[in-house]
């Protein structure tokens, strides 16, 4: 799982995003009107020592991916979810914020396995790095 510092930076980056966001292990109720929401996940992260130096000057690099799952109402087609994906991909593509560096997002995955209850799920991931000094 991503470090707290990475999750905090991602949360700050998404502050004010118009679509409701479901964060891992937090209470969340999908919108009552059945409108879209986004689930944020951190499926993979690892940390390696990137430099050796004096105490508090060593760089430890966390590398991972943040995954965005767009939950849009079933039967609306892919356009609304694709538009949300484009907004998020633009927000995170080649960005620097809170000590995090993000890179090229994957393309969204739209397939027939995404139907879940009232929602269709599509997802994409954004690779990131975050340097920690210790």
GROMACS .gro file of C-alpha atoms in nm:
model
  134
    1UNK     CA    1   0.000   0.000   0.000
    2UNK     CA    2   0.105   0.356  -0.058
    3UNK     CA    3   0.254   0.559   0.225
    4UNK     CA    4   0.043   0.802   0.425
    5UNK     CA    5   0.237   1.092   0.270
    6UNK     CA    6   0.146   0.971  -0.081
    7UNK     CA    7  -0.220   0.920   0.007
    8UNK     CA    8  -0.233   1.265   0.167
    9UNK     CA    9  -0.084   1.425  -0.146
   10UNK     CA   10  -0.330   1.239  -0.371
   11UNK     CA   11  -0.622   1.343  -0.149
   12UNK     CA   12  -0.511   1.709  -0.168
   13UNK     CA   13  -0.475   1.685  -0.547
   14UNK     CA   14  -0.836   1.562  -0.573
   15UNK     CA   15  -0.979   1.815  -0.324
   16UNK     CA   16  -1.265   1.996  -0.488
   17UNK     CA   17  -1.311   1.742  -0.769
   18UNK     CA   18  -1.681   1.762  -0.856
   19UNK     CA   19  -1.752   1.387  -0.865
   20UNK     CA   20  -1.783   1.207  -0.528
   21UNK     CA   21  -1.478   1.001  -0.434
   22UNK     CA   22  -1.463   0.676  -0.241
   23UNK     CA   23  -1.134   0.631  -0.053
   24UNK     CA   24  -1.003   0.296   0.073
   25UNK     CA   25  -1.149   0.174   0.402
   26UNK     CA   26  -1.361   0.484   0.458
   27UNK     CA   27  -1.737   0.496   0.495
   28UNK     CA   28  -1.896   0.585   0.163
   29UNK     CA   29  -2.248   0.579   0.026
   30UNK     CA   30  -2.292   0.604  -0.352
   31UNK     CA   31  -2.494   0.908  -0.462
   32UNK     CA   32  -2.865   0.861  -0.390
   33UNK     CA   33  -2.953   0.977  -0.742
   34UNK     CA   34  -2.744   0.697  -0.896
   35UNK     CA   35  -2.494   0.938  -1.051
   36UNK     CA   36  -2.128   0.855  -1.107
   37UNK     CA   37  -1.860   0.828  -0.842
   38UNK     CA   38  -1.491   0.743  -0.840
   39UNK     CA   39  -1.315   0.485  -0.625
   40UNK     CA   40  -0.946   0.551  -0.557
   41UNK     CA   41  -0.724   0.249  -0.495
   42UNK     CA   42  -0.353   0.190  -0.431
   43UNK     CA   43  -0.299  -0.163  -0.565
   44UNK     CA   44   0.079  -0.163  -0.568
   45UNK     CA   45   0.367   0.025  -0.410
   46UNK     CA   46   0.722  -0.057  -0.313
   47UNK     CA   47   1.010   0.136  -0.162
   48UNK     CA   48   1.382   0.122  -0.235
   49UNK     CA   49   1.674   0.317  -0.101
   50UNK     CA   50   1.786   0.553  -0.378
   51UNK     CA   51   2.086   0.714  -0.205
   52UNK     CA   52   2.313   0.685   0.096
   53UNK     CA   53   2.413   0.993   0.288
   54UNK     CA   54   2.410   1.162   0.622
   55UNK     CA   55   2.114   1.090   0.851
   56UNK     CA   56   1.797   1.262   0.729
   57UNK     CA   57   1.956   1.295   0.383
   58UNK     CA   58   1.899   0.942   0.253
   59UNK     CA   59   1.646   0.914  -0.026
   60UNK     CA   60   1.396   0.631  -0.017
   61UNK     CA   61   1.186   0.616  -0.333
   62UNK     CA   62   0.833   0.481  -0.321
   63UNK     CA   63   0.712   0.366  -0.661
   64UNK     CA   64   0.358   0.256  -0.724
   65UNK     CA   65   0.031   0.324  -0.900
   66UNK     CA   66  -0.293   0.490  -0.807
   67UNK     CA   67  -0.593   0.324  -0.968
   68UNK     CA   68  -0.911   0.514  -1.047
   69UNK     CA   69  -1.231   0.314  -1.085
   70UNK     CA   70  -1.506   0.517  -1.247
   71UNK     CA   71  -1.849   0.393  -1.149
   72UNK     CA   72  -2.106   0.529  -1.393
   73UNK     CA   73  -2.474   0.441  -1.426
   74UNK     CA   74  -2.537   0.131  -1.635
   75UNK     CA   75  -2.685   0.187  -1.978
   76UNK     CA   76  -2.529   0.533  -2.037
   77UNK     CA   77  -2.259   0.405  -2.271
   78UNK     CA   78  -1.889   0.481  -2.229
   79UNK     CA   79  -1.892   0.854  -2.305
   80UNK     CA   80  -1.967   0.985  -1.951
   81UNK     CA   81  -1.706   0.755  -1.793
   82UNK     CA   82  -1.454   0.838  -2.065
   83UNK     CA   83  -1.507   1.210  -2.002
   84UNK     CA   84  -1.442   1.162  -1.628
   85UNK     CA   85  -1.135   0.952  -1.707
   86UNK     CA   86  -1.002   1.227  -1.934
   87UNK     CA   87  -1.046   1.487  -1.659
   88UNK     CA   88  -0.860   1.272  -1.407
   89UNK     CA   89  -0.590   1.171  -1.653
   90UNK     CA   90  -0.532   1.541  -1.734
   91UNK     CA   91  -0.510   1.621  -1.362
   92UNK     CA   92  -0.247   1.353  -1.296
   93UNK     CA   93  -0.053   1.332  -1.624
   94UNK     CA   94   0.311   1.436  -1.574
   95UNK     CA   95   0.229   1.625  -1.254
   96UNK     CA   96   0.426   1.720  -0.942
   97UNK     CA   97   0.245   1.783  -0.614
   98UNK     CA   98   0.312   1.724  -0.247
   99UNK     CA   99   0.642   1.549  -0.322
  100UNK     CA  100   0.474   1.307  -0.565
  101UNK     CA  101   0.565   1.277  -0.933
  102UNK     CA  102   0.309   1.116  -1.163
  103UNK     CA  103   0.364   0.989  -1.516
  104UNK     CA  104   0.161   0.880  -1.820
  105UNK     CA  105  -0.174   0.726  -1.723
  106UNK     CA  106  -0.288   0.402  -1.878
  107UNK     CA  107  -0.584   0.405  -2.111
  108UNK     CA  108  -0.918   0.333  -1.945
  109UNK     CA  109  -1.040  -0.026  -1.958
  110UNK     CA  110  -1.399  -0.060  -2.079
  111UNK     CA  111  -1.525  -0.414  -2.110
  112UNK     CA  112  -1.832  -0.627  -2.047
  113UNK     CA  113  -1.705  -0.744  -1.707
  114UNK     CA  114  -1.752  -0.402  -1.550
  115UNK     CA  115  -2.121  -0.425  -1.467
  116UNK     CA  116  -2.188  -0.427  -1.093
  117UNK     CA  117  -2.540  -0.361  -0.967
  118UNK     CA  118  -2.656  -0.021  -1.094
  119UNK     CA  119  -2.308   0.078  -1.210
  120UNK     CA  120  -2.064   0.000  -1.486
  121UNK     CA  121  -1.702   0.015  -1.376
  122UNK     CA  122  -1.412   0.133  -1.591
  123UNK     CA  123  -1.060   0.185  -1.459
  124UNK     CA  124  -0.717   0.322  -1.536
  125UNK     CA  125  -0.395   0.365  -1.340
  126UNK     CA  126  -0.135   0.636  -1.299
  127UNK     CA  127   0.221   0.539  -1.204
  128UNK     CA  128   0.391   0.757  -0.944
  129UNK     CA  129   0.710   0.812  -0.746
  130UNK     CA  130   0.744   0.976  -0.409
  131UNK     CA  131   1.080   1.047  -0.246
  132UNK     CA  132   1.104   1.015   0.130
  133UNK     CA  133   1.404   1.157   0.314
  134UNK     CA  134   1.527   0.974   0.622
   0.00000   0.00000   0.00000
